[in-house]
Short mmCIF file of C-alpha atoms in Angstrom, two decimals:
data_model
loop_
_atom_site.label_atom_id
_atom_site.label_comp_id
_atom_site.label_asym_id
_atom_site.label_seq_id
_atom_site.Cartn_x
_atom_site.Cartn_y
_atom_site.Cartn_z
CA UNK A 1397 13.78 -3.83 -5.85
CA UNK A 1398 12.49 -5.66 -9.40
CA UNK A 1399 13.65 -4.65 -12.57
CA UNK A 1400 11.59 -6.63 -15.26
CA UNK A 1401 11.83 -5.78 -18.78
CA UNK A 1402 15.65 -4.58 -20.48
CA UNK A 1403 16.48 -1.51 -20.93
CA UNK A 1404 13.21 0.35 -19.01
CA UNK A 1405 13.45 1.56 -15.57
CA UNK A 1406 16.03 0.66 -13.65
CA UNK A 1407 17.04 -1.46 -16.64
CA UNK A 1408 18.56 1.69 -18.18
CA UNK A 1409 21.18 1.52 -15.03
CA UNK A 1410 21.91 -1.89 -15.27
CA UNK A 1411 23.04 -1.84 -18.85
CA UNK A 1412 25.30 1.15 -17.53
CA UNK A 1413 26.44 -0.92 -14.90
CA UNK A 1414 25.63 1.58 -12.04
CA UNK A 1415 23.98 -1.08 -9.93
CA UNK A 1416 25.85 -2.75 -7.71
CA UNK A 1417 23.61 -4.71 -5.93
CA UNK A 1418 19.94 -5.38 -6.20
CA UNK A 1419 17.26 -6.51 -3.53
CA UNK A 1420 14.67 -8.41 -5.71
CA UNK A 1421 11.91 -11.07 -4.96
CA UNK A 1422 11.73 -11.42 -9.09
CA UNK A 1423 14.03 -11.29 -12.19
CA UNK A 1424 11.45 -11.54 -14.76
CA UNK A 1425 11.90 -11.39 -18.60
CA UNK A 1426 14.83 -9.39 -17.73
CA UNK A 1427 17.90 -11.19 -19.48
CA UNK A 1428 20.31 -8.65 -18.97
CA UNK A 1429 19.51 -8.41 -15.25
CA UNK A 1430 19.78 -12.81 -15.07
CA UNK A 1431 23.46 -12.58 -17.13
CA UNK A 1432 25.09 -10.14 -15.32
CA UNK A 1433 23.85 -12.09 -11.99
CA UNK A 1434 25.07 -15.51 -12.96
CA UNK A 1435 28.41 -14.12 -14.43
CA UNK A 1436 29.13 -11.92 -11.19
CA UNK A 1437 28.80 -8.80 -12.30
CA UNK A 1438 25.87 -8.47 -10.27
CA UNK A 1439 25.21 -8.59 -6.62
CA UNK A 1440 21.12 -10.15 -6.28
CA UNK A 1441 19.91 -9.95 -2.66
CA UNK A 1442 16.81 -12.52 -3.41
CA UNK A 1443 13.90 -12.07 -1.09
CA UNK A 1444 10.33 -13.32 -0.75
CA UNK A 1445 8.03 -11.01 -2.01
CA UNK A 1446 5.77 -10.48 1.01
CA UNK A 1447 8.85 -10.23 3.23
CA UNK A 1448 9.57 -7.42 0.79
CA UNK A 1449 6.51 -5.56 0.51
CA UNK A 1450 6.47 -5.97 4.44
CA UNK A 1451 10.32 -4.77 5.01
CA UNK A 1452 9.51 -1.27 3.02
CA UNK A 1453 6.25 -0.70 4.38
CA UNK A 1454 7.81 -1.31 8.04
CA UNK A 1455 11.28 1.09 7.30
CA UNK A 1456 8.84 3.71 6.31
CA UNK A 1457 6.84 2.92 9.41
CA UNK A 1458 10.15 3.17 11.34
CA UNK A 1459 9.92 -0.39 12.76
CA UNK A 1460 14.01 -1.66 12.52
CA UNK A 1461 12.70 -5.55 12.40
CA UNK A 1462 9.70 -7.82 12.56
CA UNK A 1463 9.27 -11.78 12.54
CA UNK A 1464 7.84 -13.74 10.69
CA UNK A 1465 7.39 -17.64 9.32
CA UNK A 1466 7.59 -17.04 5.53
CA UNK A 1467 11.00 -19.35 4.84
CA UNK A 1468 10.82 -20.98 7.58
CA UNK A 1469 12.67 -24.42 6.68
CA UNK A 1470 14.46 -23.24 3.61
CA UNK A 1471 17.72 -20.95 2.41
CA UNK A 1472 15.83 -18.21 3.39
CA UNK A 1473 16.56 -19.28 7.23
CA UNK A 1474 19.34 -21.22 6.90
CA UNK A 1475 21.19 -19.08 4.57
CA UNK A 1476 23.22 -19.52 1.68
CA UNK A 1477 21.28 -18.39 -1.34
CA UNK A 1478 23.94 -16.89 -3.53
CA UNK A 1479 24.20 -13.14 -3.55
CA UNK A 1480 26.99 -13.01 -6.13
CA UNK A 1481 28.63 -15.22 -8.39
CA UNK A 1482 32.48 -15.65 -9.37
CA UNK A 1483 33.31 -15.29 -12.92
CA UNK A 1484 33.96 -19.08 -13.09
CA UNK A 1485 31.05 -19.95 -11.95
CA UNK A 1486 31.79 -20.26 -8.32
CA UNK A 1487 29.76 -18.27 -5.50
CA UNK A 1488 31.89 -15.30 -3.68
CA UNK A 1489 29.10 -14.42 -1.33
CA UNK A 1490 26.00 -16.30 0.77
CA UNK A 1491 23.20 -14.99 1.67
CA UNK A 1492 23.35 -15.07 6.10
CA UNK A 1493 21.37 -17.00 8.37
CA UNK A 1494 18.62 -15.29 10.29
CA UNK A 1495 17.65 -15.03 13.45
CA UNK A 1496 14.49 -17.43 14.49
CA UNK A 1497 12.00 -16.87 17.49
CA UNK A 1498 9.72 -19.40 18.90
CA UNK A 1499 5.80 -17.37 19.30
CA UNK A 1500 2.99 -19.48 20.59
CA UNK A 1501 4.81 -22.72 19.54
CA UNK A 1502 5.60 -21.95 16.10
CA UNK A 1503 8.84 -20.56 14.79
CA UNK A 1504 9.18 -17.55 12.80
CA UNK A 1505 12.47 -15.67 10.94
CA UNK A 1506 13.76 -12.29 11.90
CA UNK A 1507 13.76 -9.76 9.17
CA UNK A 1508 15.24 -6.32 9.37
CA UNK A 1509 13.11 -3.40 7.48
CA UNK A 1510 14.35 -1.44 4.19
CA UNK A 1511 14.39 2.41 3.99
CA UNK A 1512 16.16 3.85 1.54
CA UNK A 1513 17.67 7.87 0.57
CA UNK A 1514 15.21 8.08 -1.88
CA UNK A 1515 11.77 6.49 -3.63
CA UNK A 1516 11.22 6.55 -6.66
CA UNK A 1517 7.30 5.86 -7.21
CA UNK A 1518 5.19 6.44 -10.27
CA UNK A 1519 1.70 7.99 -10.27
CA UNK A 1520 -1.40 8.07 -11.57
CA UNK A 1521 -2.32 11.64 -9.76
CA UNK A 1522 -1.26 14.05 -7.24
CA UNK A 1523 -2.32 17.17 -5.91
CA UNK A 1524 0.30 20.57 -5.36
CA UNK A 1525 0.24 19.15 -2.02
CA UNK A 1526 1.68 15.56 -3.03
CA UNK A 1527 -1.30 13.57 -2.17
CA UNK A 1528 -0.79 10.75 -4.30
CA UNK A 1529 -3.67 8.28 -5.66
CA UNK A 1530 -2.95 5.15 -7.90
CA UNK A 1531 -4.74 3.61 -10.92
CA UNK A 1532 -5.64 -0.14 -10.60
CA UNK A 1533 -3.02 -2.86 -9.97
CA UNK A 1534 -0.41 0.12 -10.36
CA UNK A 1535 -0.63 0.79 -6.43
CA UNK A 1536 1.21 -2.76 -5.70
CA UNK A 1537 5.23 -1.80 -4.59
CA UNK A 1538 4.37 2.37 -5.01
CA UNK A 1539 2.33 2.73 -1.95
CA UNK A 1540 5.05 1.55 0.75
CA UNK A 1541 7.86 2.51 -1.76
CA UNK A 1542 6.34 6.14 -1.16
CA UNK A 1543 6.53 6.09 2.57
CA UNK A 1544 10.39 4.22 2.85
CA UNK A 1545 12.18 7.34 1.61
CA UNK A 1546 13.90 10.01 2.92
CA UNK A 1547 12.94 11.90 0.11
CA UNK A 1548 10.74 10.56 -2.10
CA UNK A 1549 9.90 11.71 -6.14
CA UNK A 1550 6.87 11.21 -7.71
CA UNK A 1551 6.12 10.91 -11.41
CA UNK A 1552 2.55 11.44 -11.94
CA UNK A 1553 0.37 11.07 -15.16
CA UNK A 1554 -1.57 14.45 -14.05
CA UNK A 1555 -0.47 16.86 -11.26
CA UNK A 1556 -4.41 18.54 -10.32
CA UNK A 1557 -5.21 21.93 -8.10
CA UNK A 1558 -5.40 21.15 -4.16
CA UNK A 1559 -8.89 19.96 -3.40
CA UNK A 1560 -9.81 18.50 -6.75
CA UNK A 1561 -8.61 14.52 -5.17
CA UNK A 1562 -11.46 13.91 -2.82
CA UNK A 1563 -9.58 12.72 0.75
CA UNK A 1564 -11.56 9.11 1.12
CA UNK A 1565 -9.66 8.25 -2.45
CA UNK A 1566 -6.38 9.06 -1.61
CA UNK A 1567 -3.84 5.95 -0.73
CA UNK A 1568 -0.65 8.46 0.24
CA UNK A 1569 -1.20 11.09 2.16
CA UNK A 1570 1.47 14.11 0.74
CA UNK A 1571 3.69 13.96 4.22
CA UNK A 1572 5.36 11.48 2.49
CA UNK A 1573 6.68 13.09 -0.97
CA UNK A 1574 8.97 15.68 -1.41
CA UNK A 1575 9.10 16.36 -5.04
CA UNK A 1576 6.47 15.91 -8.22
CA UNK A 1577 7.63 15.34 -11.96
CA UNK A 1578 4.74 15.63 -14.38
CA UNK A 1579 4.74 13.08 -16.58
CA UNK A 1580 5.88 14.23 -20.15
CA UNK A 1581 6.01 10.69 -22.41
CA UNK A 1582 3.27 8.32 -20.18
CA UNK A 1583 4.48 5.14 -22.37
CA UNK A 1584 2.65 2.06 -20.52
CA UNK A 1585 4.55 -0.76 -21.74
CA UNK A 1586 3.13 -4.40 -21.21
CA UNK A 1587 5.43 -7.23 -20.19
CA UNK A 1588 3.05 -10.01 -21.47
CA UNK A 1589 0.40 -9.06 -23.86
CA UNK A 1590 -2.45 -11.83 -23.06
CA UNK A 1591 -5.62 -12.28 -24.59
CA UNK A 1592 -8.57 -14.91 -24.00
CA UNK A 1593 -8.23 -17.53 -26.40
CA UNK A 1594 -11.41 -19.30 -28.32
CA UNK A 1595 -12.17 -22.93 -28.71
CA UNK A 1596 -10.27 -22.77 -31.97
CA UNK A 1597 -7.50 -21.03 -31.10
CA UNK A 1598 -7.08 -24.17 -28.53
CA UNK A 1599 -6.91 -26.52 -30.84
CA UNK A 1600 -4.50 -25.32 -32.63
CA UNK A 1601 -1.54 -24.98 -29.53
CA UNK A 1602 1.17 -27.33 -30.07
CA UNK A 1603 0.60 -30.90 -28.14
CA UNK A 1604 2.90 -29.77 -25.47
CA UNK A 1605 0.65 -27.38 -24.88
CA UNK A 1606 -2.36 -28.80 -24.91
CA UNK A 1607 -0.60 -31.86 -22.43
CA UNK A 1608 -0.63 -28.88 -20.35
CA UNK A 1609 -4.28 -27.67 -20.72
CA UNK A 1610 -5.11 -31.43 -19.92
CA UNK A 1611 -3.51 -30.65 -16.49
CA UNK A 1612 -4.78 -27.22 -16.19
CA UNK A 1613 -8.59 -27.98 -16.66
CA UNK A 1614 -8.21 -31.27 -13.73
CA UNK A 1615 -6.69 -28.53 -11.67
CA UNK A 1616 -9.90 -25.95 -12.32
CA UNK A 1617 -11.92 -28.48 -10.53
CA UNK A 1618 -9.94 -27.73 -6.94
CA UNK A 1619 -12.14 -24.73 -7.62
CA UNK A 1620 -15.30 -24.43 -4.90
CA UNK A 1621 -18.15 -22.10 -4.39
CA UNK A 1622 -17.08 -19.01 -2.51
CA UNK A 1623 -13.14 -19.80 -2.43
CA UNK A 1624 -10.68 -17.38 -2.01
CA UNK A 1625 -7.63 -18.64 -4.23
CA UNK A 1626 -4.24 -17.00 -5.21
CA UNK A 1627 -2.71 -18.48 -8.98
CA UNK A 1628 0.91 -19.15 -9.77
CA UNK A 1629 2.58 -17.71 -12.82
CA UNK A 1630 2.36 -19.85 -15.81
CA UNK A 1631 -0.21 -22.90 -16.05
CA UNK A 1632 -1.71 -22.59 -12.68
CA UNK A 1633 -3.11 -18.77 -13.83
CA UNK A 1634 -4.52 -20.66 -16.85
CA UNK A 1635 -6.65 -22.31 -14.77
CA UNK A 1636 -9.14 -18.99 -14.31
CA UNK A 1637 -10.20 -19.76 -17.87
CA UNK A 1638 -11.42 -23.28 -16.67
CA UNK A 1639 -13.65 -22.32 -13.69
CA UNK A 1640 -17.07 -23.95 -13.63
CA UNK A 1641 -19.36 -20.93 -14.78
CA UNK A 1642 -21.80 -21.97 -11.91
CA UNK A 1643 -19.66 -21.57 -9.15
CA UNK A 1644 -18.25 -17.75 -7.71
CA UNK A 1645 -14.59 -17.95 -7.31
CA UNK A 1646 -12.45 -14.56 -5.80
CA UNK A 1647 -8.72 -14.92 -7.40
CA UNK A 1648 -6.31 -13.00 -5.54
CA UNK A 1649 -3.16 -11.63 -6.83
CA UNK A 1650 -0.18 -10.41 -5.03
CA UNK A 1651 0.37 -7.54 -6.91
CA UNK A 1652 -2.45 -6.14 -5.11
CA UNK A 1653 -6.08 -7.98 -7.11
CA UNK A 1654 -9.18 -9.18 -5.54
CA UNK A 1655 -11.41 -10.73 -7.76
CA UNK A 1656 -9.51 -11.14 -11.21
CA UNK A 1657 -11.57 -12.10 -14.14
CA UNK A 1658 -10.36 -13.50 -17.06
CA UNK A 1659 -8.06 -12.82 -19.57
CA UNK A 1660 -9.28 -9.82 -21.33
CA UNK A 1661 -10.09 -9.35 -25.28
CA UNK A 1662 -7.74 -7.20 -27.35
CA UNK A 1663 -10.26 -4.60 -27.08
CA UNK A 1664 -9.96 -4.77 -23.11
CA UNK A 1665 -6.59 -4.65 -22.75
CA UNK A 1666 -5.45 -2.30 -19.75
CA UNK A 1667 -1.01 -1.64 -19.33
CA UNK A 1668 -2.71 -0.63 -15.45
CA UNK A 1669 -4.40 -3.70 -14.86
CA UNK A 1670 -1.86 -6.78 -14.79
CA UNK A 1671 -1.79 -9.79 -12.49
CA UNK A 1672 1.59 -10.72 -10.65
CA UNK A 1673 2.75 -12.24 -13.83
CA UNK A 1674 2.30 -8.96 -15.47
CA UNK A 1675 0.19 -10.44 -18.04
CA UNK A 1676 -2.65 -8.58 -18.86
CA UNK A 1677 -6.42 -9.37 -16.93
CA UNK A 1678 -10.09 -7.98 -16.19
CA UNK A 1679 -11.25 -7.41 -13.18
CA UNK A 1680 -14.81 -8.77 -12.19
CA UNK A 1681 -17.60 -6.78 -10.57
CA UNK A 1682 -17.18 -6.17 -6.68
CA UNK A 1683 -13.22 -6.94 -7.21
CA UNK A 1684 -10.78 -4.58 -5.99
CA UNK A 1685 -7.29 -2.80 -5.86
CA UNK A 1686 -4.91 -2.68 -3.10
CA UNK A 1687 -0.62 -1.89 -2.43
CA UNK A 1688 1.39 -5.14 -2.02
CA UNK A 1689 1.83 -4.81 1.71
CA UNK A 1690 -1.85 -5.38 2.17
CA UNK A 1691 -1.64 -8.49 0.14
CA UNK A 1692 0.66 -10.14 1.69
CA UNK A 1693 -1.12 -9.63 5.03
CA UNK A 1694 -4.33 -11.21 3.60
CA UNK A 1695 -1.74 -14.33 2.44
CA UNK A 1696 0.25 -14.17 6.08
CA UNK A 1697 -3.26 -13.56 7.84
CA UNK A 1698 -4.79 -16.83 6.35
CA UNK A 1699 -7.27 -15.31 4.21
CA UNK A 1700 -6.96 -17.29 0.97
CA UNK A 1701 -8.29 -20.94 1.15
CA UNK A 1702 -5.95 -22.08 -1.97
CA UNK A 1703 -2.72 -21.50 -3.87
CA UNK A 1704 -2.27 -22.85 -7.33
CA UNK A 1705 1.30 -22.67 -8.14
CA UNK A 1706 3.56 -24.52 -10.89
CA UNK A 1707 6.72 -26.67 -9.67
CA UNK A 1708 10.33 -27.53 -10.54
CA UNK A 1709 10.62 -30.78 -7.98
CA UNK A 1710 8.23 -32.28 -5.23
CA UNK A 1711 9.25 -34.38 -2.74
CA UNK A 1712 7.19 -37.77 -1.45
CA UNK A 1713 6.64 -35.57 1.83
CA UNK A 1714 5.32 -32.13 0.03
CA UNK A 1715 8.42 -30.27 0.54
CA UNK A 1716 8.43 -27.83 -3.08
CA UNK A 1717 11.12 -26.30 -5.14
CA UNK A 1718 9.96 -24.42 -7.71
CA UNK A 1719 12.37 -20.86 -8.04
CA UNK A 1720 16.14 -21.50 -9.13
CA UNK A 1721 18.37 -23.77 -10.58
CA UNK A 1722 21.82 -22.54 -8.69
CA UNK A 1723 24.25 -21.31 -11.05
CA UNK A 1724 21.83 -22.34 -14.35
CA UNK A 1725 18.92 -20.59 -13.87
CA UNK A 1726 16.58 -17.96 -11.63
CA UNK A 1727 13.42 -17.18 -11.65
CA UNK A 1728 13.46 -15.42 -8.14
CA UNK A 1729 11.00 -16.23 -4.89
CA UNK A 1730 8.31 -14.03 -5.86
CA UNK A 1731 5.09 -14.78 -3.91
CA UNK A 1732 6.08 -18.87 -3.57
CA UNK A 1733 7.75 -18.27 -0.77
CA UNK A 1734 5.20 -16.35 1.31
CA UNK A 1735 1.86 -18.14 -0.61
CA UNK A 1736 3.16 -22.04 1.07
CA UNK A 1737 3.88 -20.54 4.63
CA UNK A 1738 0.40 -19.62 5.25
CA UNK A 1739 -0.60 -22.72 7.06
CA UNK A 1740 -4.33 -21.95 6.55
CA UNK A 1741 -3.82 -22.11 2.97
CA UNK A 1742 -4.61 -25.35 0.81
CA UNK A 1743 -1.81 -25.63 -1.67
CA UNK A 1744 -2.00 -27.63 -5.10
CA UNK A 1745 1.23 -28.35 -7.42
CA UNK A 1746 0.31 -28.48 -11.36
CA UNK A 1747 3.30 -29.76 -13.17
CA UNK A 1748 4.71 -32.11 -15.91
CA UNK A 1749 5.09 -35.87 -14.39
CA UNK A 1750 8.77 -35.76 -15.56
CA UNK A 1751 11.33 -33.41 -16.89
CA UNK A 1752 12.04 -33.20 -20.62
CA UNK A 1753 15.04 -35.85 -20.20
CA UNK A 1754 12.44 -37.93 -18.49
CA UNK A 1755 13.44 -37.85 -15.35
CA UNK A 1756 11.28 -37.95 -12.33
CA UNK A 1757 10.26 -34.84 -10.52
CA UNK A 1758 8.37 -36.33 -8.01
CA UNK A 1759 11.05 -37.92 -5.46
CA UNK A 1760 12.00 -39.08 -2.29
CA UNK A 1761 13.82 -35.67 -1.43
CA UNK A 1762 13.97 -32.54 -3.24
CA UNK A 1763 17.71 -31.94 -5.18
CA UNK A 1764 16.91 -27.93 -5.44
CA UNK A 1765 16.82 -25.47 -3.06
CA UNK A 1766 13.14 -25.76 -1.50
CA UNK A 1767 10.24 -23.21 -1.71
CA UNK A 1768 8.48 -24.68 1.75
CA UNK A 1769 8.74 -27.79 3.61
CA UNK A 1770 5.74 -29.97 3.74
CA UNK A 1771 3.53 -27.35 2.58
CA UNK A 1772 1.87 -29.29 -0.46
CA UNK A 1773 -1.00 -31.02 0.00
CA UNK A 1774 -1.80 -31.75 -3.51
CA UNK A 1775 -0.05 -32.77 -6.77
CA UNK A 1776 -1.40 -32.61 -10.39
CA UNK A 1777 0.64 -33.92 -13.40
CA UNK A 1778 -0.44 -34.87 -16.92
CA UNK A 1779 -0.27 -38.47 -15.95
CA UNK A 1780 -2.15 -38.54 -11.93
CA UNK A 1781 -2.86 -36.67 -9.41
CA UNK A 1782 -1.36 -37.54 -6.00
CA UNK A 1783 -2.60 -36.19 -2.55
CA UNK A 1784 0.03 -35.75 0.17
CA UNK A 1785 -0.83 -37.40 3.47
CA UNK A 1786 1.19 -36.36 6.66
CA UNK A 1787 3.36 -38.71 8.35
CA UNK A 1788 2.73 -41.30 5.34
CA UNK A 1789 3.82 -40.16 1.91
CA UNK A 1790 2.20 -39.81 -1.50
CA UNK A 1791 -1.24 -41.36 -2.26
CA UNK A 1792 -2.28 -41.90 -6.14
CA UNK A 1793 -6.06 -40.70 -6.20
CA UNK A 1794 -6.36 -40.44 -10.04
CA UNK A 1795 -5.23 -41.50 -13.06
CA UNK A 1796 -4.79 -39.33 -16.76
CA UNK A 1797 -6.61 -40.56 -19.67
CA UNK A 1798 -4.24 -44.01 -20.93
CA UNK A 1799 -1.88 -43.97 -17.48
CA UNK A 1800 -1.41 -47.01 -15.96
CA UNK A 1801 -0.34 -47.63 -12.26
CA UNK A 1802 2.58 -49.28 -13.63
CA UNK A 1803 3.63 -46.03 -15.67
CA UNK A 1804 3.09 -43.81 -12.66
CA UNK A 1805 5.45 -45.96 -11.19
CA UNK A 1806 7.96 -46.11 -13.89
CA UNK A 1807 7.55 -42.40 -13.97
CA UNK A 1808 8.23 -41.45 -10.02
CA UNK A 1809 11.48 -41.27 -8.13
CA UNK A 1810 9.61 -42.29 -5.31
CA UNK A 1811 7.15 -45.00 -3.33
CA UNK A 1812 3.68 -44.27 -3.00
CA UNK A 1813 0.99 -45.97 -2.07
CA UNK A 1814 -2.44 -46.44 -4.38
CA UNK A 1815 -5.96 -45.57 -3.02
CA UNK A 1816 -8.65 -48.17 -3.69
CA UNK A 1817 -11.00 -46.77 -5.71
CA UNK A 1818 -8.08 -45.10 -8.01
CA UNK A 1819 -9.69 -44.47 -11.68
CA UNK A 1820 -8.74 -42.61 -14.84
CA UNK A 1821 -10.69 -39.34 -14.24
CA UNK A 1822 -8.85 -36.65 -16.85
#
């Protein structure tokens, strides 16, 4: 399913090379897992990661299929995201195209469920009976993992007496499991180790960096009282550190957070508490903790009012690309994918004006494969920010500190059009 960090988990297979093919919405840090991929000794089925979470938790419901719009537009429909490479480079096998339906007047993607011979799910405690609870943002992928088998193991931390897990706190009932494996070496290793930073510590990031934080504090003021917001990985999650500290903001993550707080101090620092970019986070009071499948229904269902994510190429009509550079590079779907086809859902682009060859990536049409079509309605760079208006193109709202019109224009593969009252506000 994922496989994140070399040489744990399902890492240890890999560098055996007893995987033939994975079905992943995310490669990670994983370098082993992104080399044997792009030299073909790999087979990656890449998948959204709602459309994931929702194909498990249906095969263990016993549903064969289910529709729905996430990808709607993009390879993910069409087909022909690469599922495995040729050792020179060219691709032996295409993802398929899918099946579409037409629901109330809006088209959706057939998807066909996952079960599998056997789950593997890790634990925080279970019962002699196999009731299984789960610790913090560890539920995410375990809870419908645990119900997709047809036999399913459990590692827990602590295996307790039957009645000692009181039945309101447990998320899988022990129908599910078949076996239990205490837990002898409970090593917690953390991806991304990430602590709140002070004023100083600011000032003394590289100017790259701090280009960035220029972008990443104009973006904290999309922030409004009461939102509901889900952040990208990268600069958009920075943004949290930036909120206005009168205002109440509930961040989502898809990993299975309501209500993240800040990065936390070293002192704070919980493996079981990560956001979908597995760095480490707090958790404010009245947040709480929920499986991935759930998530992605609040995401699907409407419920979050904005999406911050980071982008590799924008087009002038809000079509985004933002996951893989064929044959170069992947990053995977993750959440993207799912997060821009909620069509209640305000989404806002932070990235760098152009790429580090100074080209544009802002243009006419996107080169790389897209993330959604016509899904951004906002677009914040360290030199403007544009809005997107429908059926007319890109309008330049702001300017950066020292940004002209004239270098936004230099700057952009594409026409836009300049509101009136346009001013340097960042």
């Amino acid at each position: 399913m994922t496989n994140k960090i070399d040489g744990v988990g399902l890492g240890k297979l890999l560098n055996t090379r007893q995987v033939k093919r994975m079905v992943a919405s995310y490669v990670g840090e994983n370098k082993e897992f992104a080399r044997q991929y792009l030299s073909g000794e790999l087979e990656v089925e890449l998948v959204p990661q709602g459309t994931l979470a929702e194909k498990i938790r249906s095969g263990g419901a016993g549903i064969p299929a289910f529709y729905t719009h996430t990808g709607i537009g993009t390879l993910v429909e069409t087909g022909g995201i690469p599922i495995k490479y040729a050792k020179n480079g060219d691709v032996e096998i295409f993802s398929q195209p899918h099946c579409t339906g037409v629901f109330n007047g809006k088209r959706y993607v057939m998807e066909e469920s996952i079960s599998g011979d056997y789950a593997l799910v890790k634990a925080w405690k279970a019962d002699e009976l196999g009731n299984l609870v789960f610790r913090a943002s560890a539920n995410n992928f375990n809870a419908p993992m645990a119900t997709a088998g047809k036999v399913t193991i459990v590692e827990a931390e602590e295996i307790v007496p039957v009645g000692e897990l009181k039945p309101d706190q447990i998320h899988i009932p022990g129908i599910h499991v078949h076996r239990i494996i205490k837990c002898e070496k409970n090593e917690k290793k953390i991806e991304k180790l990430t602590v709140r930073q002070d004023q100083a510590g600011e000032a003394g990031l590289p100017a790259a960096m701090q280009k960035r934080i220029r972008i990443i504090k104009r973006a904290a003021r999309e922030f409004k009282d009461g939102m509901y917001a889900n952040l990208g990985i990268g600069m958009p999650m920075l943004a949290s550190n930036y909120i206005d500290p009168g205002i109440t903001v509930y961040l989502q993550s898809e990993n299975g957070v309501l209500g993240l707080g800040p990065f936390p101090t070293r002192g704070e620092v919980d493996p079981d508490l990560i956001n979908a970019g597995k760095e480490t986070v707090t958790v404010l009071q009245g947040g709480s903790f929920f499986s991935s499948d759930v998530s992605f229904g609040m995401i699907r269902g409407n419920r979050i009012d904005m999406s911050v994510l980071g982008g590799m190429e924008v087009s002038q009509t809000g079509d985004l690309a933002n996951w893989i550079v064929p044959g170069k590079m992947v990053k995977g779907m993750g959440g993207a994918v799912d997060l821009v086809s909620a069509s209640g859902t305000r989404v806002v682009v932070t990235m760098d004006h152009c790429s580090k060859d100074g080209s544009p990536k802002i243009l006419k049409r996107c080169t790389l494969p897209l993330t959604g079509v016509e899904c951004v309605n906002r677009i914040i760079t360290d030199m403007c920010v544009f809005d997107v208006v429908p059926g007319k193109g890109l309008l330049l709202r702001e300017l950066a500190s020292g940004c002209s019109v004239d270098q936004v224009r230099a700057a952009t593969g594409c026409e836009f059009t300049v509101a009136s009252d346009v001013a340097e506000t960042f």
